[in-house]
Structure formats: structure tokens, C-alpha cells
Coordinates of C-alpha atoms in Angstrom, one line a residue:
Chain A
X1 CA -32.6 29.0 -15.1
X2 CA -33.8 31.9 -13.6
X3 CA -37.7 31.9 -14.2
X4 CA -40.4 32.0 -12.6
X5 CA -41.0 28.2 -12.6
X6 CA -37.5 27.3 -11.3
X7 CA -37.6 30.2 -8.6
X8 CA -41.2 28.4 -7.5
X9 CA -39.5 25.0 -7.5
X10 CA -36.2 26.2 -5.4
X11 CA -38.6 28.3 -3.3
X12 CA -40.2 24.6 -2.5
X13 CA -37.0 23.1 -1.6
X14 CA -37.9 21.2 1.6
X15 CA -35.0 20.6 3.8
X16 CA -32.8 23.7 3.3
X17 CA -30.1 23.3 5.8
X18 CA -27.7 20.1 5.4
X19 CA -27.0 18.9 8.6
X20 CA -25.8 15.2 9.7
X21 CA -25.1 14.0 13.2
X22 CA -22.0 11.6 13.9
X23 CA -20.0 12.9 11.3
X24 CA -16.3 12.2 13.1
X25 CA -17.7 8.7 14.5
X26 CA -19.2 8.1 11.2
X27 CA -15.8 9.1 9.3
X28 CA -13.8 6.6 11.6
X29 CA -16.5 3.6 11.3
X30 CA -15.9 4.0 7.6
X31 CA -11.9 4.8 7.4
X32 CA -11.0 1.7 9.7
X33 CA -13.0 -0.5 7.1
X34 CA -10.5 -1.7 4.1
X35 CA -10.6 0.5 1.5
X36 CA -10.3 0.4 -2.1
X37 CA -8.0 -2.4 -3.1
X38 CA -7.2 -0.5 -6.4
X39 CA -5.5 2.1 -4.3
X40 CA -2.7 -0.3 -3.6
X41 CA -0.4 1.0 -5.4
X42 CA 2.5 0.5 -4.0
X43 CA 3.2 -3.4 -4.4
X44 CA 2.9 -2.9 -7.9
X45 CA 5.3 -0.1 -8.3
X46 CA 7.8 -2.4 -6.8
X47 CA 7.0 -5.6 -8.7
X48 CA 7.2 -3.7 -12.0
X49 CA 10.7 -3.4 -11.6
X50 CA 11.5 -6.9 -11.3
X51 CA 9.1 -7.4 -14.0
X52 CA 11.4 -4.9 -16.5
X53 CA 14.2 -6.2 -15.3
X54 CA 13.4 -9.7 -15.9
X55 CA 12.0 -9.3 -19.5
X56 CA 15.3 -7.3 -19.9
X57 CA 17.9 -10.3 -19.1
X58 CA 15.5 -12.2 -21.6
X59 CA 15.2 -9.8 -24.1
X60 CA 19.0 -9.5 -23.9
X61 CA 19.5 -13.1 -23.8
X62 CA 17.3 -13.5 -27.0
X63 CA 19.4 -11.1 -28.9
X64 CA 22.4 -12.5 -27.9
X65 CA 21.6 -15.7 -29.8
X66 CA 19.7 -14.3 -32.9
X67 CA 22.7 -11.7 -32.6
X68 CA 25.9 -14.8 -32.4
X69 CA 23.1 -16.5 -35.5
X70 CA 23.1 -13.5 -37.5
X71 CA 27.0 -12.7 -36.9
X72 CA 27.8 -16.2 -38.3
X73 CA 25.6 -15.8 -41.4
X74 CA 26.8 -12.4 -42.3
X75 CA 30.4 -13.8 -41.4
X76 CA 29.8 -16.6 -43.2
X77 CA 30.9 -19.1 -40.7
X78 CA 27.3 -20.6 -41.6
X79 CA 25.8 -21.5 -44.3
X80 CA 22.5 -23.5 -46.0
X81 CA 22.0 -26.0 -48.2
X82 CA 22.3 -24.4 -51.4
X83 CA 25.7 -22.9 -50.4
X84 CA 26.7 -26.2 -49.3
X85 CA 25.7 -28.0 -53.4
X86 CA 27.5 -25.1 -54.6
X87 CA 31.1 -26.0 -52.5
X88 CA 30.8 -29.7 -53.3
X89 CA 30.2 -28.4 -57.4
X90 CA 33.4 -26.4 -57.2
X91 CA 35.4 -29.1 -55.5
X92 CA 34.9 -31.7 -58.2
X93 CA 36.7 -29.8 -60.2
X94 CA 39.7 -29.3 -57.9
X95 CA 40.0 -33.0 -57.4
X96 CA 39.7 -36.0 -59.5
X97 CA 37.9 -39.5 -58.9
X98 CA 39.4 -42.7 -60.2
X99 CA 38.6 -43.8 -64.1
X100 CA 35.2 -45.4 -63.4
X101 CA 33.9 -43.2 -60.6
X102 CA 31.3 -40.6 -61.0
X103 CA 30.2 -38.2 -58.5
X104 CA 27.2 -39.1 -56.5
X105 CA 24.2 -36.7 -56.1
X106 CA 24.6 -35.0 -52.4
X107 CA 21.1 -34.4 -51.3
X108 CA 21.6 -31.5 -48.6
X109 CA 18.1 -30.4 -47.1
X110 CA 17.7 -26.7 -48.4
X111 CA 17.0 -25.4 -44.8
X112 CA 19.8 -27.1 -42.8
X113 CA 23.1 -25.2 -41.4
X114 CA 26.3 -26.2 -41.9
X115 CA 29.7 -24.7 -41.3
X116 CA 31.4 -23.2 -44.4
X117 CA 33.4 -25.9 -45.9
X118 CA 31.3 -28.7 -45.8
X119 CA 30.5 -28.8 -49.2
X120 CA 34.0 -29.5 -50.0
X121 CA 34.9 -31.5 -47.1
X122 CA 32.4 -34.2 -48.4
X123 CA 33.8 -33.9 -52.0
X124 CA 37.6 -35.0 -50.3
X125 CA 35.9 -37.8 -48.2
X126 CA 33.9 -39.2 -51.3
X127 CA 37.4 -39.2 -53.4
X128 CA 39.6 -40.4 -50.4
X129 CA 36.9 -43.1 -50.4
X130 CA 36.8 -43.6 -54.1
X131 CA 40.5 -43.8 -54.7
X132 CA 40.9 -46.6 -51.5
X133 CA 38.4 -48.8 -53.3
X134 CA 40.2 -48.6 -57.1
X135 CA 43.2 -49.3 -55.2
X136 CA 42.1 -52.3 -53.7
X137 CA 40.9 -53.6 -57.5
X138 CA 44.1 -52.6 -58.5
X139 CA 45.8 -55.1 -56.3
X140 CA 42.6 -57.6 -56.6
X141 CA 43.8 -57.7 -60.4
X142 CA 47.2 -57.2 -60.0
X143 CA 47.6 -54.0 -61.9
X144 CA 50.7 -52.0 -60.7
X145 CA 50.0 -48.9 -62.6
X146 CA 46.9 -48.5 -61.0
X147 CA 48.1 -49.3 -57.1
X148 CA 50.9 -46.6 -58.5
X149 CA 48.5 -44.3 -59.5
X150 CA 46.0 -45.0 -56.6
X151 CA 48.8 -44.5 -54.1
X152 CA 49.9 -41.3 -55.5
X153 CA 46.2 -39.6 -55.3
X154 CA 45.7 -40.3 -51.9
X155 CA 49.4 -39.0 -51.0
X156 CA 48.1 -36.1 -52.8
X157 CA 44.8 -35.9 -50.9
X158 CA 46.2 -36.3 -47.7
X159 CA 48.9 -33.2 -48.1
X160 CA 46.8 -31.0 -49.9
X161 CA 43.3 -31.5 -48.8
X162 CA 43.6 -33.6 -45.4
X163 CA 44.3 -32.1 -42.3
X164 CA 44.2 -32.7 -38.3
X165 CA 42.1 -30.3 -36.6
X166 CA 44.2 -28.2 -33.8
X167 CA 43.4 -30.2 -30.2
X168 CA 40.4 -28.8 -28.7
X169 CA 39.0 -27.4 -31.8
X170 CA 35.3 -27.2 -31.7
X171 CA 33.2 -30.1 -33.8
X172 CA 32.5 -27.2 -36.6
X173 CA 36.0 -26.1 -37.3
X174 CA 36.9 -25.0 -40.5
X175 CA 40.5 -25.4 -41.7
X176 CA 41.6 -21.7 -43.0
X177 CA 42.7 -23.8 -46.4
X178 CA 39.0 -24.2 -46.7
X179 CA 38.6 -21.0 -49.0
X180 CA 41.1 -21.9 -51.2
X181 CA 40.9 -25.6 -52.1
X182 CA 38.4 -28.4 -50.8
X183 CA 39.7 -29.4 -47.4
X184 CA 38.7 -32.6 -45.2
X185 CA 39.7 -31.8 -41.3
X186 CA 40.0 -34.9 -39.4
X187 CA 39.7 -34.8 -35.9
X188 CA 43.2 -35.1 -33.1
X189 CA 42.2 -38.9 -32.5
X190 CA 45.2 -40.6 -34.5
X191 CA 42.7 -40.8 -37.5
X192 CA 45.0 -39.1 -39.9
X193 CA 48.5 -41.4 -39.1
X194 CA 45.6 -44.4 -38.8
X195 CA 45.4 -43.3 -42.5
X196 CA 48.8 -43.0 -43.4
X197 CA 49.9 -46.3 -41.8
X198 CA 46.9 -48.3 -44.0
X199 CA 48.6 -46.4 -47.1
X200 CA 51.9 -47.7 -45.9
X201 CA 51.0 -51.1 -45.4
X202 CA 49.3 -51.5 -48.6
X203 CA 52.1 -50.1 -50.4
X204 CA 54.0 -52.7 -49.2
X205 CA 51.8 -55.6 -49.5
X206 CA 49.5 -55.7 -47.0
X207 CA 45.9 -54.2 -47.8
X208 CA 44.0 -55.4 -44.6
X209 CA 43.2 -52.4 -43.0
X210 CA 42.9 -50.5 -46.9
X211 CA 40.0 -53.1 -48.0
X212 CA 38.4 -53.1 -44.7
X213 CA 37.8 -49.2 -45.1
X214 CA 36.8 -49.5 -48.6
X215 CA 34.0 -52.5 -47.3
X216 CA 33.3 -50.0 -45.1
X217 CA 33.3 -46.7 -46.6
X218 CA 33.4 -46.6 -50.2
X219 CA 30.4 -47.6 -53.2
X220 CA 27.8 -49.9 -52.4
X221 CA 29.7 -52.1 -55.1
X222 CA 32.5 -52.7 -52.7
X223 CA 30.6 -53.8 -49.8
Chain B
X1 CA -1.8 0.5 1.1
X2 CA 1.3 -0.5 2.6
X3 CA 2.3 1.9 4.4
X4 CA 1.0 4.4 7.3
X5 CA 1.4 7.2 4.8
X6 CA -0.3 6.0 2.2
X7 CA -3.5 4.9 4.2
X8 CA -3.4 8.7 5.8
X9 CA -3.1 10.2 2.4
X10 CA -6.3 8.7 1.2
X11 CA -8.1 9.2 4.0
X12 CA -7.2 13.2 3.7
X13 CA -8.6 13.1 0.5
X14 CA -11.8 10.7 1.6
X15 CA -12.0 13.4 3.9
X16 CA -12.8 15.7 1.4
X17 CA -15.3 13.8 0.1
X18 CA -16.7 13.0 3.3
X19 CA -17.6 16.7 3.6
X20 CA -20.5 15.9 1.3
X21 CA -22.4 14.1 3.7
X22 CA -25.0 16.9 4.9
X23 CA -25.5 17.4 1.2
X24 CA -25.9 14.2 0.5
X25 CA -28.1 13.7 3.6
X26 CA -30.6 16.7 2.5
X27 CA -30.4 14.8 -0.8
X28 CA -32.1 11.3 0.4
X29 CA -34.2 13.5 2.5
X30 CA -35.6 15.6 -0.4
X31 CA -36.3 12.6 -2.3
X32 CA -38.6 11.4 0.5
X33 CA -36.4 8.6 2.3
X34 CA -37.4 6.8 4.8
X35 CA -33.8 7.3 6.5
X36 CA -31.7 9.8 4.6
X37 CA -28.8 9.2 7.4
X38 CA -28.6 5.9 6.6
X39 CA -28.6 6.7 3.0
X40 CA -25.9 9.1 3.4
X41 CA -23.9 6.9 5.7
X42 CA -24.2 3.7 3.4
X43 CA -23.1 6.7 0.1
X44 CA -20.1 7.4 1.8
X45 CA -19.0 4.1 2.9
X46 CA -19.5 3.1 -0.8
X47 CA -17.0 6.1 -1.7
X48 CA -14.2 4.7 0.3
X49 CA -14.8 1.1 -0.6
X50 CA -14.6 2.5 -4.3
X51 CA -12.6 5.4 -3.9
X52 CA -10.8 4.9 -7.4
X53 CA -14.1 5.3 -9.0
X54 CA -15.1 9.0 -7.4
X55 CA -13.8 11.8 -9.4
X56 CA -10.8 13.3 -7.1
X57 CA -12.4 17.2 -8.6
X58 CA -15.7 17.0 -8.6
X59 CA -17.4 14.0 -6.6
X60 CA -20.8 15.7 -5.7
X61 CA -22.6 14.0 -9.2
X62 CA -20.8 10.8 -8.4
X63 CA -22.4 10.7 -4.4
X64 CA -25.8 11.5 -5.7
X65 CA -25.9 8.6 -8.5
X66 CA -24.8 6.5 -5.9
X67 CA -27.4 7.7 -2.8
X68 CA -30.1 7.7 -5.9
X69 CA -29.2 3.9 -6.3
X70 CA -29.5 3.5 -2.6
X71 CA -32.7 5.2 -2.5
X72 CA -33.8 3.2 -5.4
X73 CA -33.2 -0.3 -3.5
X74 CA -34.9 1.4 -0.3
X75 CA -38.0 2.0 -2.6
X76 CA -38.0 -1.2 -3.6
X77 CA -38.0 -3.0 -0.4
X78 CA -40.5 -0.4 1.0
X79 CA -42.3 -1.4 -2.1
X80 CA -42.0 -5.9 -1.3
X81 CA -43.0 -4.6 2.5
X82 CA -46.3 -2.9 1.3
X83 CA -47.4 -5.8 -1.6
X84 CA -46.8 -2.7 -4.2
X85 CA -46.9 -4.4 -8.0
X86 CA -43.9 -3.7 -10.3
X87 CA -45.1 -0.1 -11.2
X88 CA -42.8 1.6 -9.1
X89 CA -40.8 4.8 -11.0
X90 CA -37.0 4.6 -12.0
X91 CA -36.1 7.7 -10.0
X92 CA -37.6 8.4 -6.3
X93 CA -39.7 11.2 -6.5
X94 CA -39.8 14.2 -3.9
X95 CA -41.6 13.5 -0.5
X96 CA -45.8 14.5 -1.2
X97 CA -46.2 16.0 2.0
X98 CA -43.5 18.2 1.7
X99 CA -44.3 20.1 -1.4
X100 CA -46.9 22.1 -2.6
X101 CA -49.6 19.8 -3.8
X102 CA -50.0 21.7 -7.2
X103 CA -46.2 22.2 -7.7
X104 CA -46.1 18.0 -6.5
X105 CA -48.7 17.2 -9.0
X106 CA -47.1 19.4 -11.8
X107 CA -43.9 17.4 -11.3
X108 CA -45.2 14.1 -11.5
X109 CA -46.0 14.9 -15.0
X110 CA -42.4 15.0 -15.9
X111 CA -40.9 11.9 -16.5
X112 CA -39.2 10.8 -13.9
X113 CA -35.3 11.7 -15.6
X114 CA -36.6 15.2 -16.4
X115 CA -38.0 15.3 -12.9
X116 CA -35.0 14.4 -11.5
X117 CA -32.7 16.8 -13.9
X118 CA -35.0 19.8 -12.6
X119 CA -34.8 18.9 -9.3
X120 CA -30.9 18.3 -9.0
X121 CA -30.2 22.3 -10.5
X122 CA -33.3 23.4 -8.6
X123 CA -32.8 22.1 -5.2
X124 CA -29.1 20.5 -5.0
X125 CA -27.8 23.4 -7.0
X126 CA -25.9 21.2 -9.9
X127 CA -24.7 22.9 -12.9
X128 CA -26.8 21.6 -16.2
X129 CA -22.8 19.3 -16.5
X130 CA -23.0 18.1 -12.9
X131 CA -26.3 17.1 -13.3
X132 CA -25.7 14.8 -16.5
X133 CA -22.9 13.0 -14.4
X134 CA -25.2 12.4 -12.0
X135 CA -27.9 11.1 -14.1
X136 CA -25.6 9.1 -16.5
X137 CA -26.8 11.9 -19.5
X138 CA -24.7 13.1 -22.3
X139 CA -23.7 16.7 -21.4
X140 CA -24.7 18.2 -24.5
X141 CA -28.5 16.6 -24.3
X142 CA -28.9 17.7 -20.8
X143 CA -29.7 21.4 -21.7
X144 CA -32.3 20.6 -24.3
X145 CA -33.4 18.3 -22.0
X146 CA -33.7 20.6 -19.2
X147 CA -35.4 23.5 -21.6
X148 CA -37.8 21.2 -22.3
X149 CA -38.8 20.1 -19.0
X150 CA -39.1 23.5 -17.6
X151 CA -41.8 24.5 -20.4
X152 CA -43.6 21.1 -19.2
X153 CA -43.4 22.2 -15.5
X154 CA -44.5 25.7 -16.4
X155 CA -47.3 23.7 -18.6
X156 CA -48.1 21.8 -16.1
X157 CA -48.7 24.6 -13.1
X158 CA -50.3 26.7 -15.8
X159 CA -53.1 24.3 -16.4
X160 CA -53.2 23.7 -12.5
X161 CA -54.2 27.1 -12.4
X162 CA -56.8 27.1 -15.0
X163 CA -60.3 27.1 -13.2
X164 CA -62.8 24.2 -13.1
X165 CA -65.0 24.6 -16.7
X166 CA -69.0 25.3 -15.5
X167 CA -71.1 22.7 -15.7
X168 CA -74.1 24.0 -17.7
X169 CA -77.6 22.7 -16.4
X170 CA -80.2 22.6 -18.5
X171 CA -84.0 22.7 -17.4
X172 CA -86.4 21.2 -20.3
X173 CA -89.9 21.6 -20.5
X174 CA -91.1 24.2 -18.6

């Protein structure tokens, strides 16, 4: 920009010098005013640690759990619905119902968690149940074979497939028999010699306590 | 700010800016304000209040946007004062009694960005870049821009110093 024109128009330029009065009043005036809140840095550099550190204990905490879920899945301390179909399929061949019985559907929701075992576990409790109720129509109509018979399955079932759960095992524990054969865990409450003593009293006569468990757990026929 | 420090630190570099003020000053005063200090003063205290905003390398463009908006609201009061109508220009223009009267009317031919774009290289000695942040223009229009309103100016100033045509009498019927 060196023509003419611009060397007429900066030859035209009115106030050539720069000059201002006040200047070190003015400076102080406008210094001891608040300045620019965006400045204020320094609150937020010490808040964003808290921040990290807070989102860490929760991010950590969060993958602790999916971590302890995940572990149990691949593990296989838990499993889903169809697992748990699939365990009470294989038990009914491991164990065997009374003539007349027939294994009822189990309707397990296909998203729901379970401990590994279940499937089997239910399979025990639906034959313990069974074979209490045949037994009780085996004394009702007076056929010793079939008390015999009834007494024997359940002795079976409760040495092979029955056992107490250590004292202060957690509500999902898993007998280690599990894997190998259908197993029903009762829990360290006297439930299992409460069992045996019904079996005992039965056996010799005295079937109170065995039809009041079939009334109250076996078929809907029984009730 | 929370600390001492921190407040000295930024007023060291609002100090640097702060060194702008007789530019800013001669600025206002170019463009014909009424009280350029006042401009200048109320330009700076803007700059601290908004001292994130003002470019830490190059805050020049940044103080004359903001005296031009100054000098804008001072144009329009003076404007409210006087009973002026709503025909008053975007940009102030350059003091009348201070310029050349052809050079002043050549000038107001231009609008009044291309006024102003001539004006900030010619008299506040921007580079064709600093004066696009000051005006709020893309960089890489500013230099057609500025070719063009140079040719204009010349234009302008040419044809102010074309002489009046003759006015031909005739005399009938002699």
C-alpha cells in the first residue's frame, strides 16, 4: 500500500502522536476492579482432582461387581435358565420317581441366575417328595412291598443325593457332589435328622410327621 | 484468582495490554469522538473485565473492535441527544473538520467497512490480517477488499479533481 492515495490518506492522519494522561491512576482504577472470573483457575485445578479421584473409586467399584458377575459366569458358579432345564433333564435320569409319578414341567424364567446345581437340586426335592407321598399310599393300602420299596429310595436319596450344608455356608452353596450326581443341600438347621427321624418313625409304624410332609409338599393329589 | 500471585501475574500481562491506551486513545480521537479518553479508559477496563477474550499476542485488533463498539454506542446517544433518525452509519466515520474536505468527501463514498479497512492500515498502521480481526473480516477477503477500496478512493479524489463542465449560454435571436 504504498501509493499515492494511501500516502495522501496517512499524510491526513489527524492526531499523530498517542498520548493519554492518568495512565498509572487509570491502570490502578481498573486493576483493583474484579477481573475476569474465567481467569480463576486455580479452584478448578484443585477440584478436578477430587473429581478424578471420585469417578475413580466408582469406576473401580463398578468393575469390581461386573468383574465378581463375570468371574462367576465364566467360573460357572452362575448360571441362567436354560442351564438350569438342562441340569434338572440330566437328573431325571440319575434318579427314579415312584411307578405312577411323571416329572412335572419346571418353568425357570430364561433370564434369571441361579447357582450351578439348582437344576438338579429341584430334581432330588421333587423325588424325595414323590417317594414320601407313594409311601404314605403304600401304608394307606397296606402294601408292604411298596413301604419296602418306598423306604429304600429315600435311604438312597438321602446318602447319595441329600446333604447338610457346612455351618455358615452361604444361601447359594453348592455341594462339590453337585457335578457328579444331582445333589439337594439342606441347610445346618436339624432339617436333614428331622428327615431321618420321619423315615424312622414311619418305618416303624408311625407316619404322622411322613403324611404331614407329603400334605404339605408333594402333588396337588395329596393335599 | 486466589492467590496474591496469580492476581500480580495477570495484571503484568494486563499491563501489557494496557500499553495500548495512547493508541487506542488517537484511535477514538481519529474517528471523531466526542471523548476519546473516555473511550480509551472504558476499552481498557473492558479488557480486564474480559481478559480471557484478548489475544495474549496480538491484542491491538481486539482493543479497536471493542473502542469501535464504544464509539458506536457514543454515536448513538449523540445521535437520541440531537433527534437524529435511524440513518446513522455502522462504523464512525473520521472527524470532518479534521481532514481535507476533498479527501473527507472522497471517503464517504466508501462504504463505511471499506472506509474503515483503509483507515485502520492507513492511519493505525494494521497489517491487511490485523485489520480483518478488527473488523470481524475473513483474512483472505480483506486484501481484495482493500484493493478494491483504494481504486474507489483514488476514483473518488480523481473525480474531485475533475473541473466544473462550462455552462454553455446561448443567445437567440439577435
Amino acid at each position: 500500500m504504498t501509493d499515492q492515495t494511501l500516502n495522501r490518506l496517512r499524510a491526513a492522519n489527524p492526531y499523530r502522536a498517542s498520548t493519554a494522561a492518568e495512565t498509572s491512576r487509570l491502570f490502578d482504577r481498573i486493576v483493583s476492579t474484579p477481573p475476569d472470573r474465567r481467569l480463576e483457575r486455580a479452584p478448578r485445578q484443585y477440584r478436578r482432582p477430587v473429581l478424578v479421584l471420585v469417578a475413580a473409586v466408582v469406576a473401580c467399584g463398578l468393575l469390581a461387581s461386573a468383574a465378581y458377575a463375570v468371574a462367576g459366569w465364566i467360573g460357572g458358579h452362575i448360571i441362567t435358565g436354560p442351564t438350569v432345564q438342562s441340569e434338572y433333564t440330566a437328573a431325571q435320569k440319575q434318579l427314579t420317581l415312584p411307578p405312577g409319578y411323571a416329572w412335572p414341567p419346571l418353568n425357570w424364567p430364561s433370564n434369571s441366575v441361579t447357582s450351578r446345581g439348582a437344576g438338579g437340586s429341584f430334581a432330588v426335592s421333587l423325588d424325595q417328595d414323590a417317594w414320601e407321598c407313594y409311601w404314605v399310599d403304600a401304608i394307606d393300602s397296606g402294601d408292604a412291598a411298596a413301604q419296602r420299596r418306598a423306604k429304600t429310595a429315600l435311604d438312597d436319596l438321602m446318602t447319595n443325593n441329600i446333604v447338610t450344608a457346612p455351618a455358615g455356608a452361604p444361601e447359594d452353596y453348592t455341594p462339590p457332589q453337585a457335578a457328579q450326581r444331582p445333589t439337594l443341600a439342606f441347610a445346618d438347621d436339624g432339617g436333614y435328622q428331622y428327615k431321618q427321624r420321619m423315615y424312622a418313625q414311619a418305618a416303624d409304624g408311625n407316619p404322622r410327621l411322613l403324611e404331614q410332609s407329603c400334605r404339605a409338599n408333594g402333588p396337588a393329589s395329596h393335599g | 484468582m486466589t492467590s496474591d500471585t496469580d492476581r500480580r501475574t495477570a495484571e503484568e500481562r494486563f499491563r501489557e495490554v494496557f500499553a495500548h491506551l495512547g493508541a487506542v486513545t488517537a484511535y477514538a480521537r481519529r474517528r471523531g469522538s466526542r471523548d476519546a479518553d473516555e473511550i480509551a479508559a472504558e476499552t481498557m477496563s473492558i479488557a480486564w473485565r474480559r481478559f480471557a477474550d484478548v489475544p495474549r499476542d496480538d491484542p491491538l485488533p481486539w482493543l479497536y473492535a471493542t473502542a469501535r463498539n464504544l464509539l458506536l454506542a457514543e454515536r448513538r446517544a449523540g445521535s437520541r441527544t440531537a433527534g437524529a433518525g435511524a440513518s446513522e452509519p455502522s462504523v464512525p466515520a473520521p472527524e470532518l473538520h479534521e481532514l481535507d474536505p476533498q479527501l473527507d468527501r472522497a471517503l464517504r463514498t466508501l462504504t463505511h467497512t471499506d472506509r474503515e479497512l483503509l483507515l485502520l492500515v492507513a492511519w493505525e498502521d494494521l497489517s491487511p490480517a490485523q485489520a480483518a480481526r478488527a473488523l470481524g473480516v475473513q483474512p483472505t477477503a480483506v486484501r481484495v477488499r482493500l484493493l478494491r477500496a483504494r481504486r474507489r478512493l483514488r476514483a473518488a479524489l480523481d473525480e474531485e479533481r475533475r473541473p466544473a463542465p462550462l455552462v454553455q449560454i446561448d443567445v437567440e435571436g439577435t
